[in-house]
PDB file of C-alpha atoms in Angstrom:
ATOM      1  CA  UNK A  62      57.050 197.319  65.108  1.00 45.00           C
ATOM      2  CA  UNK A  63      59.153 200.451  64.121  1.00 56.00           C
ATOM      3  CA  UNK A  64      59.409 202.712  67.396  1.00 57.00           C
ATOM      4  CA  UNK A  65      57.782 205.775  67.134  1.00 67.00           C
ATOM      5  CA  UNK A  66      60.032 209.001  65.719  1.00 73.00           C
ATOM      6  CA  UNK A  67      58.486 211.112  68.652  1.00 81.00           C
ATOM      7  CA  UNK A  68      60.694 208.333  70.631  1.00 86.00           C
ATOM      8  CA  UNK A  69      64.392 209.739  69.110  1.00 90.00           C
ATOM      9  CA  UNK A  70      63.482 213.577  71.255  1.00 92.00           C
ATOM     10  CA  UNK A  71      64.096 211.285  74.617  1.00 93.00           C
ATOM     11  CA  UNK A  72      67.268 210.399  74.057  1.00 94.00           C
ATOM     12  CA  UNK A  73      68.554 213.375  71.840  1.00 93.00           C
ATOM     13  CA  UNK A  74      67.904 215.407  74.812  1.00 94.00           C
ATOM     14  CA  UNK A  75      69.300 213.262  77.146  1.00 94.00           C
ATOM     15  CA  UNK A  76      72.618 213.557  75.439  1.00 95.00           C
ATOM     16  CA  UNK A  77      72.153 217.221  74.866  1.00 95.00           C
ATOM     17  CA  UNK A  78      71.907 217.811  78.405  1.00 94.00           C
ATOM     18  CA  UNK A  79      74.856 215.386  79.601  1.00 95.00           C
ATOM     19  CA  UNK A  80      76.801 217.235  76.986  1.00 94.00           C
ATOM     20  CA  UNK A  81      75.774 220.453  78.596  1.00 94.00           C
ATOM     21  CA  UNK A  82      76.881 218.759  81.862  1.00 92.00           C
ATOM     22  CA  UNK A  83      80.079 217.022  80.528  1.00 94.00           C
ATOM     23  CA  UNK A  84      78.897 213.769  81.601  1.00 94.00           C
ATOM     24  CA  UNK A  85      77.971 212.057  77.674  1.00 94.00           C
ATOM     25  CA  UNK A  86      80.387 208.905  78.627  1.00 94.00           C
ATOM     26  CA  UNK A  87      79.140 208.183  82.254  1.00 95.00           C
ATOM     27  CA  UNK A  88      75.396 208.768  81.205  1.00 95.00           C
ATOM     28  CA  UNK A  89      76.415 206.167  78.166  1.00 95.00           C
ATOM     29  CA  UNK A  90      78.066 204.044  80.545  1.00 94.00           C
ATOM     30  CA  UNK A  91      75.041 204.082  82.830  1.00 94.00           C
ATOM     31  CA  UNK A  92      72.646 202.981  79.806  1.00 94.00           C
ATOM     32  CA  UNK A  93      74.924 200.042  78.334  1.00 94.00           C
ATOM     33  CA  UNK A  94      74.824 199.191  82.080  1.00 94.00           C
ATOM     34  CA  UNK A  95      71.377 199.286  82.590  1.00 92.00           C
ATOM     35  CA  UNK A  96      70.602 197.621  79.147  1.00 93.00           C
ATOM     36  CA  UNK A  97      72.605 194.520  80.008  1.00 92.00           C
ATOM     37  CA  UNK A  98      70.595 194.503  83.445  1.00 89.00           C
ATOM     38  CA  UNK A  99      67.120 194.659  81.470  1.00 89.00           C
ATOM     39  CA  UNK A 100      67.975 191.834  79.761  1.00 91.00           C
ATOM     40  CA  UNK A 101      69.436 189.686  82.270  1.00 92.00           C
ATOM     41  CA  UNK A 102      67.289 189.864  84.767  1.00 88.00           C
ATOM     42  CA  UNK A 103      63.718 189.164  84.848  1.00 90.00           C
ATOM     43  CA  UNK A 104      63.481 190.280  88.020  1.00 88.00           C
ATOM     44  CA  UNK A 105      64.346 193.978  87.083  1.00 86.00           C
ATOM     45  CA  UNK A 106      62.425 193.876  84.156  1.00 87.00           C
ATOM     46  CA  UNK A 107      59.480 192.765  86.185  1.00 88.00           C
ATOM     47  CA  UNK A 108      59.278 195.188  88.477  1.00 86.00           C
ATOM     48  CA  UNK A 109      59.548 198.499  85.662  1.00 85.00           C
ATOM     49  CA  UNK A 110      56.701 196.455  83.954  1.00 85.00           C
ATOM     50  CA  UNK A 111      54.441 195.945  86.570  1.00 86.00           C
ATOM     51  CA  UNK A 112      51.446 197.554  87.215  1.00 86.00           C
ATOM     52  CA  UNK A 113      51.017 196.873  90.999  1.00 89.00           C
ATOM     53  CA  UNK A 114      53.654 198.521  92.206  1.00 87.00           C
ATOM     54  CA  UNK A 115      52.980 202.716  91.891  1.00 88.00           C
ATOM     55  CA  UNK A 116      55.769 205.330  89.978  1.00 86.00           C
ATOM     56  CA  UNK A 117      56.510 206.931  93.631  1.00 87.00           C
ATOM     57  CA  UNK A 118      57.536 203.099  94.778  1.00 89.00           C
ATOM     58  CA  UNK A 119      59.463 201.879  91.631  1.00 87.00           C
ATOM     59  CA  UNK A 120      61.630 205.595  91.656  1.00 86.00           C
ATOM     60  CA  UNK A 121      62.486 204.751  95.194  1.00 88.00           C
ATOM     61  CA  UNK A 122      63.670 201.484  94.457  1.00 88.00           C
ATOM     62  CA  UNK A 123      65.121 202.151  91.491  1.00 86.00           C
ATOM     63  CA  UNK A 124      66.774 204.514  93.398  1.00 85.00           C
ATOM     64  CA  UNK A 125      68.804 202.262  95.703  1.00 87.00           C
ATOM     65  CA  UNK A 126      69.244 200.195  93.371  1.00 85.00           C
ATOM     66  CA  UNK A 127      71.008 201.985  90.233  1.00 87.00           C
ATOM     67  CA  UNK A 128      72.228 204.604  92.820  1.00 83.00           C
ATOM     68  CA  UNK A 129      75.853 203.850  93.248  1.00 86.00           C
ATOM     69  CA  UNK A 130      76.293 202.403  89.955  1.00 90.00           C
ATOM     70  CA  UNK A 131      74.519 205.080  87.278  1.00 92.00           C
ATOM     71  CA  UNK A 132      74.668 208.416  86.611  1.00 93.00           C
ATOM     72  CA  UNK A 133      71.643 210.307  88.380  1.00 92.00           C
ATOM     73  CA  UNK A 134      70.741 211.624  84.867  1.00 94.00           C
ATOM     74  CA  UNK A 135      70.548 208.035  83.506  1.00 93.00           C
ATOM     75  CA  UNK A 136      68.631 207.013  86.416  1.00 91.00           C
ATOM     76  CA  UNK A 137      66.237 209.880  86.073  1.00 92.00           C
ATOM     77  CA  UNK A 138      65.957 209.205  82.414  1.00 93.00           C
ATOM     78  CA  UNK A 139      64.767 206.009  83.725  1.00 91.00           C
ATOM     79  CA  UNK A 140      62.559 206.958  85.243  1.00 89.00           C
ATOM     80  CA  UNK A 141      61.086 209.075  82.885  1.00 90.00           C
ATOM     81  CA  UNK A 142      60.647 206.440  80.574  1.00 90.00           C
ATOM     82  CA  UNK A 143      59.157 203.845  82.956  1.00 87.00           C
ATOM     83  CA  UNK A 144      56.414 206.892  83.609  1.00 87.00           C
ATOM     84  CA  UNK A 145      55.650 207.263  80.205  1.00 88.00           C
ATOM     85  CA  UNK A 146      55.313 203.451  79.583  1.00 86.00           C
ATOM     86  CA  UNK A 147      58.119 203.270  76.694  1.00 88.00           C
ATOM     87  CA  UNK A 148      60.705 201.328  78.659  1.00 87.00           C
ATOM     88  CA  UNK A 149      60.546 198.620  76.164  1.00 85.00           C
ATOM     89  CA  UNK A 150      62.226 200.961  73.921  1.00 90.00           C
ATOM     90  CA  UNK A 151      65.311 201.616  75.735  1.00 90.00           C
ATOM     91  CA  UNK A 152      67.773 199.971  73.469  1.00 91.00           C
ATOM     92  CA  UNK A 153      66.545 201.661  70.468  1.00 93.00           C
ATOM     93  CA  UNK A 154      67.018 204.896  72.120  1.00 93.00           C
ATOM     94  CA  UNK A 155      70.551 203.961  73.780  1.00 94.00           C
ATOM     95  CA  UNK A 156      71.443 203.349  70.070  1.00 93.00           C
ATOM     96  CA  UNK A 157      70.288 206.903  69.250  1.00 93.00           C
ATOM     97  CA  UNK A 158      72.171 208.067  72.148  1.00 94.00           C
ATOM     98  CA  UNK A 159      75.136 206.446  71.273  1.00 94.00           C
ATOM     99  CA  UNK A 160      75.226 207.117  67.455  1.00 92.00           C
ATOM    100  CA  UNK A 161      74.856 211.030  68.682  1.00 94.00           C
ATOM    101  CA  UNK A 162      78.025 210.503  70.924  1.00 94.00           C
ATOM    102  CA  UNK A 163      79.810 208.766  68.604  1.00 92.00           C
ATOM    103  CA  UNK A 164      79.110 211.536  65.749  1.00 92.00           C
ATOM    104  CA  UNK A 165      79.919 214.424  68.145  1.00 93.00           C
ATOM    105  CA  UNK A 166      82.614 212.800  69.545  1.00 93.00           C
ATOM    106  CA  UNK A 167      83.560 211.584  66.170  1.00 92.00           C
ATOM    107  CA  UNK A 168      84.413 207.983  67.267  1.00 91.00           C
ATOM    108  CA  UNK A 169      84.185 205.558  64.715  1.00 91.00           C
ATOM    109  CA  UNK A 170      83.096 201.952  65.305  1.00 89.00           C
ATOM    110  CA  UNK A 171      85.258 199.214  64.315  1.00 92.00           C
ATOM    111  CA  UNK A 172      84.620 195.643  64.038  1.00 94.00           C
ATOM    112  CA  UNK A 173      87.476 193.570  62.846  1.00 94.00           C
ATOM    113  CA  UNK A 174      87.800 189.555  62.076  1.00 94.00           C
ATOM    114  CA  UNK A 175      91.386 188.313  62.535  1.00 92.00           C
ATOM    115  CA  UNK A 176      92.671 184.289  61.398  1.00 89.00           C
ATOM    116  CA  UNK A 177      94.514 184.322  65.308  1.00 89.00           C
ATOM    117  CA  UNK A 178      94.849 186.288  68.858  1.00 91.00           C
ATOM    118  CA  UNK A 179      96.143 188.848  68.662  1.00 91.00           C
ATOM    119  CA  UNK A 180      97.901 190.412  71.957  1.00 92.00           C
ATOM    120  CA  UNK A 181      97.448 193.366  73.420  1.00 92.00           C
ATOM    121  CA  UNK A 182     100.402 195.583  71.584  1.00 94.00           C
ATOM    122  CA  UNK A 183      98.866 194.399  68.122  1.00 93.00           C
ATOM    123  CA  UNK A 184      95.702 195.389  69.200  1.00 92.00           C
ATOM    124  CA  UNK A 185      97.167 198.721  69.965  1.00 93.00           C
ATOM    125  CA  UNK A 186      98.984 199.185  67.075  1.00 94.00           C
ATOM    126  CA  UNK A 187      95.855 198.576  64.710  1.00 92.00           C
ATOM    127  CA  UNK A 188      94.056 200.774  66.698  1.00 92.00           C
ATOM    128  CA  UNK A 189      96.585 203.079  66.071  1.00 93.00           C
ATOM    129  CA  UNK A 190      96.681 202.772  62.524  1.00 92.00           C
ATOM    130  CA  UNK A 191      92.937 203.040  62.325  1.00 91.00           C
ATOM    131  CA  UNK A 192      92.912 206.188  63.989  1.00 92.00           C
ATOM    132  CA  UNK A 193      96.231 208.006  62.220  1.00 92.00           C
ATOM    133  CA  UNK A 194      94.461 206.978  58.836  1.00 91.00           C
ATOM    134  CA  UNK A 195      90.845 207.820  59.396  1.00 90.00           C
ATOM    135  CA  UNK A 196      91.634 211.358  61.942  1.00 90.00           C
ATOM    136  CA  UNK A 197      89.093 210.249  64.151  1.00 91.00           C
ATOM    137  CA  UNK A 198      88.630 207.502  67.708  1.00 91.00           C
ATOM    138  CA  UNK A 199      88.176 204.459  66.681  1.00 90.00           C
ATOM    139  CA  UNK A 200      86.202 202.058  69.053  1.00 89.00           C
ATOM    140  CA  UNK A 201      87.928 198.796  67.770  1.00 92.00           C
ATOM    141  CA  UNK A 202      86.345 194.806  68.773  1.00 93.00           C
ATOM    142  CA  UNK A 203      88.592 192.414  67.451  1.00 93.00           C
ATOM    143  CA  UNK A 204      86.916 188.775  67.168  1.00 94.00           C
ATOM    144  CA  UNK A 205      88.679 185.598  66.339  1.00 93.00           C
ATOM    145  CA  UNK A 206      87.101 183.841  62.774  1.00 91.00           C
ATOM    146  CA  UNK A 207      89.000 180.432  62.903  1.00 89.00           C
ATOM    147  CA  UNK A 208      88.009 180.015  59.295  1.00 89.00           C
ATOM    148  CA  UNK A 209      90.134 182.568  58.109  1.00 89.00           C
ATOM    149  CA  UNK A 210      93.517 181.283  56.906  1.00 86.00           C
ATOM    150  CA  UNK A 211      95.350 184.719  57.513  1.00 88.00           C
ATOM    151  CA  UNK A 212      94.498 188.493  57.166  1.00 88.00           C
ATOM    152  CA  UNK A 213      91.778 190.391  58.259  1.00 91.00           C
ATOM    153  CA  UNK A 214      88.192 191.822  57.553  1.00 93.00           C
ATOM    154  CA  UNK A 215      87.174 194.808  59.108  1.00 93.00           C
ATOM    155  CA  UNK A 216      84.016 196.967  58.865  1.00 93.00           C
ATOM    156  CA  UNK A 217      84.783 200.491  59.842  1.00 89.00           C
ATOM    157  CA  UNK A 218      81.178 202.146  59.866  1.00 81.00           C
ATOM    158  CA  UNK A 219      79.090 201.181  57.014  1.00 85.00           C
ATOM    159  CA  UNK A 220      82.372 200.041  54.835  1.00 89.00           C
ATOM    160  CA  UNK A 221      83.487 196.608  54.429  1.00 91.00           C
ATOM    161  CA  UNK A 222      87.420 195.731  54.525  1.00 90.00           C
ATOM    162  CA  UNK A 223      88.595 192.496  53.154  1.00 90.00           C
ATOM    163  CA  UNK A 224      92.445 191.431  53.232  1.00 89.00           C
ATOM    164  CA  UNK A 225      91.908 187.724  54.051  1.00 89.00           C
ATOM    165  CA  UNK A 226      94.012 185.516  52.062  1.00 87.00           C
ATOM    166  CA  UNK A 227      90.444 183.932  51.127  1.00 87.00           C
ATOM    167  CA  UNK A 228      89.231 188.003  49.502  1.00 85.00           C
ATOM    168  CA  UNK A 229      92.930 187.673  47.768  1.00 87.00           C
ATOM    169  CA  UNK A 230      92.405 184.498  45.996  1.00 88.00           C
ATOM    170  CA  UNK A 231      88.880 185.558  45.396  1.00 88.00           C
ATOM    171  CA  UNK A 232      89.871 188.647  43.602  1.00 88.00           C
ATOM    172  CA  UNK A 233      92.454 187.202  41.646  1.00 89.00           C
ATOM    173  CA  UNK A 234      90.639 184.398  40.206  1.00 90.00           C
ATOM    174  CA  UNK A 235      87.638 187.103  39.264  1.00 90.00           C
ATOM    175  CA  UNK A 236      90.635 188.964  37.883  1.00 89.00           C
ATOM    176  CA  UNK A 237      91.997 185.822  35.925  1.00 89.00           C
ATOM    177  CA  UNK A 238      88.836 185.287  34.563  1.00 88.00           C
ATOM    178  CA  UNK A 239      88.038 188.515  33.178  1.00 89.00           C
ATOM    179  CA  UNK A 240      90.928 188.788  30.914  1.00 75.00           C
TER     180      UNK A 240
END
């Protein structure tokens, strides 16, 4: 089921008021934080489900709980959305949140494949190079493909990068066989 567009205000206000308060990266930091909590423990999720337990009681607890780790306007947000019985949509509209962030922000998200480790000064570098060439953050995740026999493949936003020795050989034998 496709969440509702009347769900995409919550969260574009949310970010237009931590904007307004210069706290955009805590309140995102609180919602990553809280996501990872909603889906690790049943426990959690139980109790901003249930019906037993009254909206005075669960913003108490919630509260102590998400009080020294969570912005208040995350928590509040929170709240909010456990009132209006839409919790279940939180990660869609962290994604919302983020994307805004991200666009004012202008961070671009990285995801690159690599044959071997790299350490943390290559890491740095690349990240670097990413950002020099593109004029914008880039929020780089560099995984490990052990199937790769050198190179890399990297998806910067919606574009696909391939300079694997596998996309080489590829592209030459295409190229062989077209002429």
């Amino acid at each position: 089921m496709k969440p509702d567009s009347q769900l995409k205000k919550y969260p574009l206000i949310l970010f237009e008021t931590a904007q307004k308060g210069e706290c955009a990266k805590d309140v995102l930091a609180s919602l990553e934080f809280i996501i990872s909590f909603w889906k690790q423990d049943a426990q959690f999720r139980s109790l901003v489900l249930s019906k037993r337990i009254t909206q005075e009681e669960k913003t108490k607890i919630l509260s102590v709980i998400l009080n020294d780790v969570c912005h208040p306007l995350a928590t509040e947000f929170i709240n909010i959305l456990i009132e209006k019985n839409i919790m279940n949509h939180i990660l869609y509209m962290k994604n919302i949140y983020e994307t805004e962030y991200k666009k004012i922000y202008r961070i671009v998200s990285v995801d690159a494949k690599v044959s071997h480790v790299m350490d943390d000064l290559e890491v740095k570098r690349l990240q670097e190079g990413i950002e020099s060439n593109l004029h914008m953050s880039a929020d780089l995740q560099v995984d490990v493909d052990p199937t790769l026999l050198g190179g890399i493949k990297m998806r910067i936003g919606n574009t696909y990068l391939d300079a694997t020795v596998q996309g080489k050989m590829k592209r030459l034998r295409e190229n062989l066989l077209q002429s």
